[in-house]
Amino acid sequence: MTTQTFAPRVFSGIQPSGGLTLGNYLGAIKRFVSMQDEMPCVYCMVDLHAITVWQDPKDLAHNTRELAAGFIASGISPEKSILINQSQVPEHAQLGWIFNCVARMGWMQRMTQFKDKAGKNAQNASLGLFGYPALMAADILVYHATHVPVGEDQKQHLELTRDIAAKFNHDYGVDFFPITEPVIEGAATRVMSLRDGSKKMSKSDPSDASRINMTDDADAIAKKIRKAKTDPDALPSEAAGLADRPEARNLVNIYAALNDQSVDAVLAEVGGQQFGTFKPKLAELAVSRLSPISEEMARLMNEPDEIDRILRRGAEQAREITAPILAKTYEIVGMVR
Ligand code: TYM
């Protein structure tokens, strides 16, 4: 355990491996925005992580800029927070290598995300995909970040980040890396597919109807919600009544998160309603919250030079933090400088 106290700092990242979904927004970005007023924050497009599975180069560049636009349009201010593209801050990959040598094969083999992504053909997965969580630990620890807001699916990776920090500190007899706190909070830490309440909403799902994309227009959002899978019963008036109703629970969670309400508060209002009444309300709420973001994203995407300028400036600010931490790490490890 560390005894040193570390100054609070937030780090989190999103892969530019496709468009942003409502899951990314509610599970992560919304919290990123509010944390800006609580402590210094660094938010990252993790392009090095994205290429652990094949990315067409043109798509990667487009998706990276679109993700930056999504961050800014959602309320992340480049004046308050440091906004970066991972490959522009080389200390991430450099510390990632050190952590490849700290993390154990057995730890990586337990990662459920690797198993899910590699599928049946794990022998054909990239080495990068296997080592992915060590680079993620480096992303966080190269800033000595103490708080990491994420959705539920990243919990295991954050536990591994803590294990890597603890093993490094132990092996080298130092108290150098903080033991990071995951921040997994709110009604929508796991937004589910609109077509199947047992599956996570994901940008890689082949069915576009399964997710709301942050670039969807009002008609598309309303249509996807109208067609979302539900059951025939009316909504309950208390959260306990959602226990065996994954699709109903998902739509109520989405409503609560979009409207900054608790699930109980939502059910106190809509309990007893049929989906035919509730879905249009949800669609109206979703459109009112998401349309201003998608419009601002589209505007920003017309100014790619401005996005690139923001990312270059972010990288300069980031390196003021990461360069000394990497230099100290090399010194601890015994590397001649
Ligand atoms: P990624 O790109 O898959 O997702 C980005 C963030 O969105 C959250 N999220 C969701 N939350 C709720 N419901 C969903 N359906 C949903 N889908 C995605 C994720 O939990 C995540 O917070 N490994 C990370 C990227 C990463 C990172 C980091 C995160 C790289 N380095 C360092 C934090 C700190 C990932 O693949 O996220």
Short mmCIF file of C-alpha atoms and ligand atoms in Angstrom, two decimals:
data_model
loop_
_atom_site.label_atom_id
_atom_site.label_comp_id
_atom_site.label_asym_id
_atom_site.label_seq_id
_atom_site.Cartn_x
_atom_site.Cartn_y
_atom_site.Cartn_z
CA MET A 1 0.00 0.00 0.00
CA THR A 2 1.25 3.51 -0.65
CA THR A 3 1.68 5.85 2.26
CA GLN A 4 2.53 8.88 0.17
CA THR A 5 -0.43 11.12 -0.62
CA PHE A 6 -0.81 12.05 -4.26
CA ALA A 7 -2.43 15.24 -5.50
CA PRO A 8 -5.85 14.39 -6.98
CA ARG A 9 -5.89 14.11 -10.75
CA VAL A 10 -8.34 12.53 -13.19
CA PHE A 11 -7.36 10.55 -16.27
CA SER A 12 -9.65 8.71 -18.65
CA GLY A 13 -9.67 7.64 -22.29
CA ILE A 14 -11.88 6.48 -25.12
CA GLN A 15 -10.88 4.49 -28.20
CA PRO A 16 -11.32 6.22 -31.58
CA SER A 17 -12.29 2.88 -33.09
CA GLY A 18 -15.73 3.92 -34.32
CA GLY A 19 -18.32 6.55 -33.52
CA LEU A 20 -19.30 7.55 -29.99
CA THR A 21 -22.36 5.83 -28.54
CA LEU A 22 -24.86 6.78 -25.88
CA GLY A 23 -23.05 4.20 -23.70
CA ASN A 24 -19.81 6.16 -23.95
CA TYR A 25 -21.65 9.38 -23.24
CA LEU A 26 -23.64 8.25 -20.20
CA GLY A 27 -21.05 5.81 -18.82
CA ALA A 28 -18.05 8.06 -19.21
CA ILE A 29 -18.17 11.48 -20.89
CA LYS A 30 -20.96 12.94 -18.78
CA ARG A 31 -18.92 12.22 -15.67
CA PHE A 32 -15.74 13.55 -17.35
CA VAL A 33 -17.51 16.88 -17.77
CA SER A 34 -18.59 17.18 -14.13
CA MET A 35 -15.18 16.13 -12.79
CA GLN A 36 -13.56 19.11 -14.51
CA ASP A 37 -14.81 21.27 -11.66
CA GLU A 38 -13.55 18.89 -8.98
CA MET A 39 -9.86 18.36 -9.86
CA PRO A 40 -7.36 18.69 -12.73
CA CYS A 41 -8.32 16.35 -15.59
CA VAL A 42 -6.62 14.74 -18.58
CA TYR A 43 -8.87 13.21 -21.26
CA CYS A 44 -7.46 11.11 -24.04
CA MET A 45 -8.22 9.64 -27.44
CA VAL A 46 -6.43 6.29 -27.15
CA ASP A 47 -5.35 5.73 -30.75
CA LEU A 48 -2.58 3.30 -29.75
CA HIS A 49 -5.21 1.14 -28.10
CA ALA A 50 -7.50 1.38 -31.13
CA ILE A 51 -4.92 -0.25 -33.44
CA THR A 52 -4.79 -3.39 -31.29
CA VAL A 53 -7.46 -4.44 -33.78
CA TRP A 54 -7.24 -3.41 -37.45
CA GLN A 55 -8.19 0.20 -38.20
CA ASP A 56 -8.24 1.64 -41.68
CA PRO A 57 -5.80 4.60 -41.48
CA LYS A 58 -8.28 7.09 -42.94
CA ASP A 59 -10.98 5.97 -40.53
CA LEU A 60 -8.60 6.20 -37.58
CA ALA A 61 -7.73 9.82 -38.37
CA HIS A 62 -11.40 10.72 -38.93
CA ASN A 63 -12.56 8.93 -35.79
CA THR A 64 -9.85 10.55 -33.67
CA ARG A 65 -10.93 14.06 -34.73
CA GLU A 66 -14.60 13.16 -34.36
CA LEU A 67 -13.98 11.86 -30.86
CA ALA A 68 -12.16 15.08 -29.96
CA ALA A 69 -15.16 16.99 -31.35
CA GLY A 70 -17.47 14.79 -29.24
CA PHE A 71 -15.51 15.52 -26.07
CA ILE A 72 -15.59 19.27 -26.69
CA ALA A 73 -19.23 19.36 -27.84
CA SER A 74 -20.24 17.46 -24.68
CA GLY A 75 -18.70 20.15 -22.50
CA ILE A 76 -15.06 19.23 -22.00
CA SER A 77 -13.29 22.53 -22.13
CA PRO A 78 -9.73 22.58 -23.49
CA GLU A 79 -9.22 25.60 -21.22
CA LYS A 80 -10.05 23.59 -18.10
CA SER A 81 -8.86 20.10 -19.03
CA ILE A 82 -5.95 18.69 -20.97
CA LEU A 83 -7.27 17.00 -24.12
CA ILE A 84 -4.84 14.73 -25.95
CA ASN A 85 -4.36 12.09 -28.57
CA GLN A 86 -2.37 9.25 -26.98
CA SER A 87 0.26 8.78 -29.71
CA GLN A 88 1.22 12.46 -29.46
CA VAL A 89 2.46 11.93 -25.91
CA PRO A 90 5.20 9.31 -26.31
CA GLU A 91 5.61 8.74 -22.56
CA HIS A 92 2.43 6.59 -22.60
CA ALA A 93 4.06 3.97 -24.83
CA GLN A 94 7.41 4.30 -23.06
CA LEU A 95 5.94 3.61 -19.62
CA GLY A 96 3.75 0.96 -21.26
CA TRP A 97 6.90 -0.99 -22.13
CA ILE A 98 8.13 -0.89 -18.54
CA PHE A 99 4.72 -2.15 -17.41
CA ASN A 100 4.86 -4.97 -19.99
CA CYS A 101 7.81 -6.14 -17.93
CA VAL A 102 5.99 -5.73 -14.60
CA ALA A 103 2.63 -7.33 -15.53
CA ARG A 104 2.43 -11.14 -15.58
CA MET A 105 1.13 -13.32 -18.42
CA GLY A 106 -1.30 -14.97 -16.01
CA TRP A 107 -2.83 -11.61 -15.08
CA MET A 108 -3.45 -10.77 -18.73
CA GLN A 109 -4.91 -14.18 -19.46
CA ARG A 110 -7.66 -13.51 -16.93
CA MET A 111 -8.87 -10.33 -18.67
CA THR A 112 -12.44 -10.92 -19.86
CA GLN A 113 -12.21 -8.12 -22.43
CA PHE A 114 -9.30 -9.88 -24.15
CA LYS A 115 -11.25 -13.13 -24.19
CA ASP A 116 -14.32 -11.37 -25.63
CA LYS A 117 -12.40 -9.44 -28.26
CA ALA A 118 -10.03 -12.22 -29.31
CA GLY A 119 -12.95 -14.65 -29.53
CA LYS A 120 -12.28 -18.25 -30.47
CA ASN A 121 -9.18 -17.43 -32.47
CA ALA A 122 -6.95 -16.04 -29.70
CA GLN A 123 -3.78 -17.28 -31.45
CA ASN A 124 -4.49 -14.83 -34.23
CA ALA A 125 -5.08 -11.82 -31.96
CA SER A 126 -2.39 -9.12 -31.98
CA LEU A 127 0.18 -9.07 -29.22
CA GLY A 128 -0.99 -5.49 -28.62
CA LEU A 129 -4.49 -6.70 -27.80
CA PHE A 130 -3.07 -9.09 -25.20
CA GLY A 131 -0.88 -6.39 -23.62
CA TYR A 132 -3.62 -3.73 -23.89
CA PRO A 133 -4.21 -3.38 -20.11
CA ALA A 134 -0.52 -2.68 -19.40
CA LEU A 135 -0.65 0.30 -21.77
CA MET A 136 -3.89 1.37 -20.10
CA ALA A 137 -2.14 1.28 -16.71
CA ALA A 138 0.63 3.42 -18.22
CA ASP A 139 -1.92 5.95 -19.54
CA ILE A 140 -3.16 6.47 -16.02
CA LEU A 141 0.03 6.20 -14.02
CA VAL A 142 2.22 8.34 -16.29
CA TYR A 143 0.16 11.22 -14.82
CA HIS A 144 0.09 9.80 -11.29
CA ALA A 145 -3.69 10.01 -11.79
CA THR A 146 -5.70 9.14 -8.70
CA HIS A 147 -9.24 8.98 -10.13
CA VAL A 148 -10.43 7.23 -13.30
CA PRO A 149 -14.08 7.69 -14.35
CA VAL A 150 -15.22 4.75 -16.52
CA GLY A 151 -18.16 2.48 -17.27
CA GLU A 152 -18.59 -0.86 -15.52
CA ASP A 153 -16.82 -2.82 -18.31
CA GLN A 154 -13.45 -1.26 -17.42
CA LYS A 155 -13.48 -2.35 -13.78
CA GLN A 156 -11.23 -5.35 -14.28
CA HIS A 157 -8.67 -3.28 -16.20
CA LEU A 158 -8.56 -0.77 -13.37
CA GLU A 159 -7.98 -3.53 -10.83
CA LEU A 160 -5.03 -4.61 -12.96
CA THR A 161 -3.76 -1.03 -12.98
CA ARG A 162 -3.72 -1.14 -9.19
CA ASP A 163 -1.89 -4.50 -9.25
CA ILE A 164 0.74 -3.14 -11.64
CA ALA A 165 1.31 -0.02 -9.50
CA ALA A 166 1.57 -2.13 -6.35
CA LYS A 167 3.99 -4.64 -7.93
CA PHE A 168 6.22 -1.88 -9.34
CA ASN A 169 6.30 -0.14 -5.95
CA HIS A 170 7.03 -3.44 -4.21
CA ASP A 171 9.66 -4.76 -6.65
CA TYR A 172 11.65 -1.52 -6.66
CA GLY A 173 11.03 -0.74 -2.98
CA VAL A 174 9.48 2.65 -3.72
CA ASP A 175 6.24 4.47 -3.09
CA PHE A 176 6.14 6.01 -6.52
CA PHE A 177 2.87 5.10 -8.27
CA PRO A 178 -0.53 5.83 -6.69
CA ILE A 179 -3.13 3.12 -6.21
CA THR A 180 -5.84 4.52 -8.44
CA GLU A 181 -9.54 4.84 -7.54
CA PRO A 182 -12.04 3.76 -10.20
CA VAL A 183 -15.02 6.12 -10.41
CA ILE A 184 -17.96 3.98 -11.59
CA GLU A 185 -21.10 5.87 -10.62
CA GLY A 186 -24.64 6.70 -11.65
CA ALA A 187 -27.64 5.03 -13.27
CA ALA A 188 -25.91 4.23 -16.56
CA THR A 189 -22.56 2.61 -15.81
CA ARG A 190 -23.64 -0.21 -18.13
CA VAL A 191 -25.95 0.90 -20.94
CA MET A 192 -27.34 -2.14 -22.73
CA SER A 193 -28.14 -2.83 -26.38
CA LEU A 194 -31.59 -1.59 -27.48
CA ARG A 195 -32.14 -4.95 -29.19
CA ASP A 196 -30.98 -7.26 -26.40
CA GLY A 197 -30.99 -6.26 -22.74
CA SER A 198 -28.32 -8.84 -21.90
CA LYS A 199 -25.68 -7.30 -24.20
CA LYS A 200 -23.72 -4.09 -23.68
CA MET A 201 -24.44 -1.21 -26.08
CA SER A 202 -21.33 -1.16 -28.24
CA LYS A 203 -19.93 0.64 -31.27
CA SER A 204 -18.81 -2.73 -32.63
CA ASP A 205 -22.27 -4.36 -32.60
CA PRO A 206 -23.14 -5.19 -36.25
CA SER A 207 -26.71 -3.90 -35.72
CA ASP A 208 -26.90 -0.10 -35.86
CA ALA A 209 -30.40 -0.35 -34.31
CA SER A 210 -28.77 -1.72 -31.12
CA ARG A 211 -27.21 1.63 -30.24
CA ILE A 212 -27.74 5.36 -30.31
CA ASN A 213 -24.78 7.05 -31.97
CA MET A 214 -23.87 10.55 -30.87
CA THR A 215 -24.08 11.56 -34.53
CA ASP A 216 -27.65 10.23 -35.01
CA ASP A 217 -30.24 12.85 -35.94
CA ALA A 218 -33.54 13.35 -34.11
CA ASP A 219 -35.47 11.02 -36.43
CA ALA A 220 -32.96 8.20 -36.06
CA ILE A 221 -32.93 8.53 -32.26
CA ALA A 222 -36.75 8.51 -32.06
CA LYS A 223 -37.00 5.53 -34.42
CA LYS A 224 -34.42 3.45 -32.51
CA ILE A 225 -36.18 4.12 -29.21
CA ARG A 226 -39.59 3.34 -30.71
CA LYS A 227 -38.25 0.01 -31.98
CA ALA A 228 -36.27 -0.81 -28.81
CA LYS A 229 -37.06 -4.26 -27.44
CA THR A 230 -39.35 -4.21 -24.40
CA ASP A 231 -41.74 -6.53 -22.60
CA PRO A 232 -45.56 -6.27 -22.57
CA ASP A 233 -45.94 -5.10 -18.95
CA ALA A 234 -46.45 -1.58 -17.61
CA LEU A 235 -43.54 0.11 -15.81
CA PRO A 236 -43.29 -0.61 -12.09
CA SER A 237 -43.35 2.19 -9.52
CA GLU A 238 -40.21 1.00 -7.70
CA ALA A 239 -36.73 -0.09 -8.81
CA ALA A 240 -37.23 -3.61 -7.37
CA GLY A 241 -39.91 -4.20 -10.02
CA LEU A 242 -37.25 -3.96 -12.76
CA ALA A 243 -35.21 -6.88 -11.39
CA ASP A 244 -36.04 -9.47 -14.07
CA ARG A 245 -36.81 -7.01 -16.84
CA PRO A 246 -33.45 -6.10 -18.45
CA GLU A 247 -34.88 -4.14 -21.39
CA ALA A 248 -37.25 -2.13 -19.21
CA ARG A 249 -34.48 -1.49 -16.70
CA ASN A 250 -32.16 -0.28 -19.45
CA LEU A 251 -34.63 2.27 -20.82
CA VAL A 252 -35.40 3.58 -17.33
CA ASN A 253 -31.69 3.81 -16.51
CA ILE A 254 -31.09 5.76 -19.72
CA TYR A 255 -33.94 8.13 -18.85
CA ALA A 256 -32.62 8.63 -15.31
CA ALA A 257 -29.06 9.29 -16.49
CA LEU A 258 -30.11 11.69 -19.25
CA ASN A 259 -32.34 13.60 -16.84
CA ASP A 260 -29.91 13.53 -13.86
CA GLN A 261 -32.52 11.76 -11.73
CA SER A 262 -32.44 8.61 -9.62
CA VAL A 263 -34.22 5.52 -10.95
CA ASP A 264 -36.68 5.74 -8.05
CA ALA A 265 -37.51 9.35 -8.90
CA VAL A 266 -38.17 8.39 -12.53
CA LEU A 267 -40.39 5.46 -11.53
CA ALA A 268 -42.33 7.64 -9.11
CA GLU A 269 -43.35 9.67 -12.18
CA VAL A 270 -43.76 7.02 -14.85
CA GLY A 271 -44.73 3.91 -12.83
CA GLY A 272 -47.90 2.33 -14.26
CA GLN A 273 -47.30 3.69 -17.78
CA GLN A 274 -47.10 1.42 -20.82
CA PHE A 275 -44.09 1.64 -23.13
CA GLY A 276 -46.32 3.25 -25.75
CA THR A 277 -46.47 6.28 -23.42
CA PHE A 278 -42.97 6.09 -21.95
CA LYS A 279 -40.98 5.63 -25.17
CA PRO A 280 -42.01 8.94 -26.80
CA LYS A 281 -41.07 10.72 -23.56
CA LEU A 282 -37.69 9.04 -23.55
CA ALA A 283 -37.19 9.87 -27.23
CA GLU A 284 -38.02 13.52 -26.61
CA LEU A 285 -35.63 13.69 -23.69
CA ALA A 286 -32.84 11.94 -25.62
CA VAL A 287 -33.24 14.25 -28.61
CA SER A 288 -33.26 17.35 -26.41
CA ARG A 289 -30.03 16.27 -24.67
CA LEU A 290 -28.15 14.79 -27.63
CA SER A 291 -29.07 17.03 -30.58
CA PRO A 292 -27.15 20.08 -29.35
CA ILE A 293 -24.09 17.84 -28.94
CA SER A 294 -24.32 16.28 -32.39
CA GLU A 295 -24.88 19.70 -33.99
CA GLU A 296 -21.82 21.11 -32.25
CA MET A 297 -19.79 18.04 -33.26
CA ALA A 298 -20.75 18.60 -36.90
CA ARG A 299 -19.72 22.26 -36.65
CA LEU A 300 -16.36 21.38 -35.11
CA MET A 301 -15.73 18.72 -37.75
CA ASN A 302 -15.77 21.54 -40.31
CA GLU A 303 -12.74 22.99 -38.53
CA PRO A 304 -10.28 20.08 -38.40
CA ASP A 305 -7.29 22.46 -38.13
CA GLU A 306 -8.76 23.88 -34.94
CA ILE A 307 -9.16 20.36 -33.51
CA ASP A 308 -5.55 19.52 -34.43
CA ARG A 309 -4.35 22.73 -32.79
CA ILE A 310 -6.19 21.89 -29.56
CA LEU A 311 -4.66 18.40 -29.53
CA ARG A 312 -1.13 19.70 -30.18
CA ARG A 313 -1.47 22.17 -27.33
CA GLY A 314 -2.89 19.42 -25.10
CA ALA A 315 0.11 17.21 -25.89
CA GLU A 316 2.53 19.99 -24.90
CA GLN A 317 0.72 20.52 -21.60
CA ALA A 318 0.57 16.78 -20.98
CA ARG A 319 4.29 16.28 -21.55
CA GLU A 320 5.08 18.77 -18.80
CA ILE A 321 3.52 16.21 -16.46
CA THR A 322 4.55 12.95 -18.12
CA ALA A 323 8.20 13.66 -18.96
CA PRO A 324 9.39 14.08 -15.34
CA ILE A 325 7.37 11.05 -14.19
CA LEU A 326 8.87 8.88 -16.94
CA ALA A 327 12.40 10.22 -16.19
CA LYS A 328 11.99 9.32 -12.54
CA THR A 329 10.66 5.86 -13.47
CA TYR A 330 13.75 5.20 -15.65
CA GLU A 331 15.97 6.32 -12.78
CA ILE A 332 14.18 3.96 -10.34
CA VAL A 333 14.55 1.07 -12.81
CA GLY A 334 18.29 1.82 -13.19
CA MET A 335 18.39 3.02 -16.75
CA VAL A 336 21.45 5.13 -17.57
CA ARG A 337 20.34 8.50 -18.88
P1 TYM B 1 -13.97 2.29 -24.66
O1 TYM B 1 -13.44 3.11 -25.78
O2 TYM B 1 -14.50 0.92 -24.97
O3 TYM B 1 -15.13 3.05 -23.91
C1 TYM B 1 -14.92 4.37 -23.41
C2 TYM B 1 -15.69 4.59 -22.12
O4 TYM B 1 -17.09 4.37 -22.32
C3 TYM B 1 -17.56 3.42 -21.39
N1 TYM B 1 -18.59 2.60 -22.04
C4 TYM B 1 -19.79 2.37 -21.50
N2 TYM B 1 -20.34 2.76 -20.34
C5 TYM B 1 -21.61 2.36 -20.09
N3 TYM B 1 -22.32 1.58 -20.95
C6 TYM B 1 -21.81 1.15 -22.12
N4 TYM B 1 -22.52 0.41 -22.96
C7 TYM B 1 -20.48 1.55 -22.45
N5 TYM B 1 -19.66 1.34 -23.52
C8 TYM B 1 -18.51 1.98 -23.24
C9 TYM B 1 -16.35 2.56 -21.03
O5 TYM B 1 -16.51 1.92 -19.79
C10 TYM B 1 -15.25 3.60 -21.01
O6 TYM B 1 -15.22 4.28 -19.78
N6 TYM B 1 -9.93 0.57 -22.33
C11 TYM B 1 -10.76 1.75 -22.51
C12 TYM B 1 -10.01 2.97 -23.00
C13 TYM B 1 -8.83 3.35 -22.17
C14 TYM B 1 -8.87 3.93 -20.88
C15 TYM B 1 -7.51 4.17 -20.51
C16 TYM B 1 -9.90 4.25 -20.00
C17 TYM B 1 -7.54 3.26 -22.54
N7 TYM B 1 -6.72 3.76 -21.55
C18 TYM B 1 -7.18 4.72 -19.28
C19 TYM B 1 -9.56 4.81 -18.75
C20 TYM B 1 -8.21 5.03 -18.42
C21 TYM B 1 -11.83 1.40 -23.53
O7 TYM B 1 -11.67 0.53 -24.36
O8 TYM B 1 -12.89 2.19 -23.49
#
